[in-house]
């Protein structure tokens, strides 16, 4: 028997040493007769030949598909874009996505969400005002230092704490903590 091509460029591993159990080859597995082993070898040979044929047909079909795509002007990048777009459409129409989307909509309409959003918005505005006020105070202090005025005459932290923005910030922060 000839060595079989397994489709990977080599042989199936069935060499002359494995062809016959009685001619010094590997021992047969328990419960397998010489005739059954020979039938299995023949079947294996046929299956490996079919696999090789299928690989050749698949390769030819892939080349043909590539030629058609090239003639149609379909590039690999276009294919990736189409696949991603189709995948995103599939995700958007999936039950899991629709359920999650409905849940997010329900949450965004809830009173707790609106109150939290308003609190964060207010805190952000107050923080912005306080930082702006502090920035103005620092700029003013640097300006007076540059003009040669005495540092003791510049705007100090206690006067900044008495500013309306800072007091509003303290009041709002106190109401958020409660």
Short mmCIF file of C-alpha atoms in Angstrom, two decimals:
data_model
loop_
_atom_site.label_atom_id
_atom_site.label_comp_id
_atom_site.label_asym_id
_atom_site.label_seq_id
_atom_site.Cartn_x
_atom_site.Cartn_y
_atom_site.Cartn_z
CA UNK A 1 0.00 0.00 0.00
CA UNK A 2 1.25 3.52 -0.84
CA UNK A 3 1.57 6.28 1.78
CA UNK A 4 -1.57 8.44 1.84
CA UNK A 5 -1.62 12.19 1.45
CA UNK A 6 -3.34 13.69 4.48
CA UNK A 7 -3.83 17.13 2.94
CA UNK A 8 -1.03 18.80 4.90
CA UNK A 9 1.76 18.13 2.45
CA UNK A 10 2.84 14.89 4.11
CA UNK A 11 1.55 11.41 4.39
CA UNK A 12 -1.17 10.11 6.62
CA UNK A 13 1.32 8.34 8.80
CA UNK A 14 0.48 4.97 7.30
CA UNK A 15 3.82 3.71 6.17
CA UNK A 16 4.88 0.24 5.25
CA UNK A 17 5.59 -0.50 8.92
CA UNK A 18 1.92 0.08 9.78
CA UNK A 19 0.42 -1.69 6.79
CA UNK A 20 0.37 -5.18 8.20
CA UNK A 21 0.16 -6.16 11.83
CA UNK A 22 1.68 -9.56 11.04
CA UNK A 23 4.70 -8.17 9.19
CA UNK A 24 6.32 -6.61 12.23
CA UNK A 25 4.17 -3.43 12.34
CA UNK A 26 2.57 -1.91 15.43
CA UNK A 27 0.36 -4.30 17.39
CA UNK A 28 -3.38 -4.09 16.81
CA UNK A 29 -5.58 -2.49 19.48
CA UNK A 30 -7.35 -5.02 21.71
CA UNK A 31 -10.52 -6.48 20.20
CA UNK A 32 -9.60 -5.53 16.61
CA UNK A 33 -8.96 -8.28 14.12
CA UNK A 34 -6.55 -8.03 11.20
CA UNK A 35 -9.47 -7.89 8.76
CA UNK A 36 -11.21 -5.07 10.71
CA UNK A 37 -7.95 -3.11 10.86
CA UNK A 38 -7.51 -3.46 7.10
CA UNK A 39 -11.11 -2.26 6.50
CA UNK A 40 -10.50 0.75 8.76
CA UNK A 41 -7.27 1.58 6.90
CA UNK A 42 -9.11 1.48 3.58
CA UNK A 43 -11.91 3.66 5.01
CA UNK A 44 -9.35 6.11 6.46
CA UNK A 45 -7.66 6.32 3.09
CA UNK A 46 -10.95 7.15 1.37
CA UNK A 47 -11.89 9.78 3.99
CA UNK A 48 -8.46 11.45 3.73
CA UNK A 49 -8.77 11.51 -0.07
CA UNK A 50 -12.20 13.15 0.26
CA UNK A 51 -10.80 15.71 2.69
CA UNK A 52 -8.01 16.57 0.26
CA UNK A 53 -10.50 16.92 -2.60
CA UNK A 54 -12.73 19.17 -0.51
CA UNK A 55 -9.73 21.35 0.41
CA UNK A 56 -8.86 21.73 -3.25
CA UNK A 57 -12.46 22.58 -4.18
CA UNK A 58 -12.70 25.10 -1.32
CA UNK A 59 -9.43 26.73 -2.35
CA UNK A 60 -10.65 27.04 -5.94
CA UNK A 61 -13.98 28.51 -4.78
CA UNK A 62 -12.18 31.06 -2.56
CA UNK A 63 -9.98 32.15 -5.47
CA UNK A 64 -13.05 32.47 -7.71
CA UNK A 65 -14.90 34.52 -5.06
CA UNK A 66 -11.83 36.77 -4.73
CA UNK A 67 -11.77 37.33 -8.48
CA UNK A 68 -15.47 38.24 -8.52
CA UNK A 69 -15.03 40.65 -5.61
CA UNK A 70 -12.07 42.29 -7.30
CA UNK A 71 -14.10 42.73 -10.53
CA UNK A 72 -16.96 44.26 -8.50
CA UNK A 73 -14.56 46.64 -6.75
CA UNK A 74 -15.19 45.15 -3.31
CA UNK A 75 -12.09 45.66 -1.18
CA UNK A 76 -11.32 43.89 2.09
CA UNK A 77 -11.89 47.21 3.89
CA UNK A 78 -15.36 47.53 2.32
CA UNK A 79 -16.15 44.00 3.46
CA UNK A 80 -15.08 44.79 7.02
CA UNK A 81 -17.24 47.93 7.02
CA UNK A 82 -20.24 45.97 5.73
CA UNK A 83 -19.69 43.22 8.30
CA UNK A 84 -19.45 45.75 11.14
CA UNK A 85 -22.56 47.57 9.94
CA UNK A 86 -24.50 44.31 9.67
CA UNK A 87 -23.24 43.22 13.08
CA UNK A 88 -24.34 46.51 14.67
CA UNK A 89 -27.78 46.19 13.05
CA UNK A 90 -28.03 42.65 14.44
CA UNK A 91 -27.07 43.89 17.90
CA UNK A 92 -29.64 46.70 17.77
CA UNK A 93 -32.41 44.32 16.84
CA UNK A 94 -31.47 41.71 19.44
CA UNK A 95 -33.74 41.09 22.42
CA UNK A 96 -30.94 41.83 24.89
CA UNK A 97 -30.24 45.25 23.35
CA UNK A 98 -33.91 46.16 23.13
CA UNK A 99 -34.47 45.13 26.76
CA UNK A 100 -31.42 47.08 27.95
CA UNK A 101 -32.45 50.12 25.93
CA UNK A 102 -35.95 50.04 27.43
CA UNK A 103 -34.46 49.76 30.91
CA UNK A 104 -32.18 52.75 30.32
CA UNK A 105 -35.17 54.74 29.05
CA UNK A 106 -37.15 53.83 32.17
CA UNK A 107 -34.26 54.87 34.40
CA UNK A 108 -33.76 58.17 32.60
CA UNK A 109 -37.44 59.02 33.13
CA UNK A 110 -37.39 58.22 36.85
CA UNK A 111 -37.58 60.90 39.56
CA UNK A 112 -34.41 59.63 41.24
CA UNK A 113 -32.45 60.02 38.00
CA UNK A 114 -33.79 63.54 37.42
CA UNK A 115 -33.02 64.61 40.99
CA UNK A 116 -29.52 63.16 40.77
CA UNK A 117 -28.96 64.88 37.43
CA UNK A 118 -30.16 68.20 38.84
CA UNK A 119 -27.94 67.83 41.92
CA UNK A 120 -24.88 67.14 39.78
CA UNK A 121 -25.73 70.05 37.51
CA UNK A 122 -26.12 72.41 40.45
CA UNK A 123 -22.91 71.14 42.07
CA UNK A 124 -21.09 71.66 38.79
CA UNK A 125 -22.34 75.22 38.43
CA UNK A 126 -21.46 76.08 42.02
CA UNK A 127 -18.03 74.51 41.69
CA UNK A 128 -17.45 76.44 38.48
CA UNK A 129 -18.45 79.72 40.15
CA UNK A 130 -16.24 79.03 43.15
CA UNK A 131 -13.25 78.16 40.97
CA UNK A 132 -13.85 81.22 38.86
CA UNK A 133 -14.00 83.39 41.96
CA UNK A 134 -10.86 81.78 43.34
CA UNK A 135 -9.12 82.28 39.98
CA UNK A 136 -10.09 85.93 39.95
CA UNK A 137 -8.79 86.35 43.50
CA UNK A 138 -5.48 84.70 42.61
CA UNK A 139 -5.15 86.82 39.48
CA UNK A 140 -5.90 89.96 41.44
CA UNK A 141 -3.37 88.99 44.11
CA UNK A 142 -0.69 88.31 41.51
CA UNK A 143 -1.54 91.61 39.82
CA UNK A 144 -1.13 93.57 43.03
CA UNK A 145 2.15 91.81 43.76
CA UNK A 146 3.43 92.79 40.33
CA UNK A 147 2.49 96.40 40.85
CA UNK A 148 4.63 96.48 43.96
CA UNK A 149 1.82 96.76 46.49
CA UNK A 150 2.22 95.29 49.87
CA UNK A 151 1.09 91.64 49.97
CA UNK A 152 -0.95 92.36 53.12
CA UNK A 153 -3.23 94.68 51.14
CA UNK A 154 -4.14 92.07 48.53
CA UNK A 155 -7.28 89.93 48.51
CA UNK A 156 -7.06 87.27 51.18
CA UNK A 157 -8.91 84.00 51.76
CA UNK A 158 -11.23 85.40 54.46
CA UNK A 159 -12.54 88.02 52.05
CA UNK A 160 -13.06 85.30 49.41
CA UNK A 161 -15.03 83.21 51.92
CA UNK A 162 -17.38 86.11 52.39
CA UNK A 163 -18.06 86.41 48.65
CA UNK A 164 -21.62 85.57 47.52
CA UNK A 165 -20.42 82.77 45.24
CA UNK A 166 -18.49 81.04 48.00
CA UNK A 167 -21.35 81.36 50.49
CA UNK A 168 -23.78 79.98 47.89
CA UNK A 169 -21.40 77.08 47.30
CA UNK A 170 -21.19 76.36 51.05
CA UNK A 171 -24.99 76.51 51.37
CA UNK A 172 -25.56 74.15 48.43
CA UNK A 173 -22.91 71.68 49.63
CA UNK A 174 -24.48 71.70 53.06
CA UNK A 175 -27.92 70.93 51.59
CA UNK A 176 -26.51 68.09 49.48
CA UNK A 177 -24.89 66.45 52.53
CA UNK A 178 -28.21 66.40 54.39
#
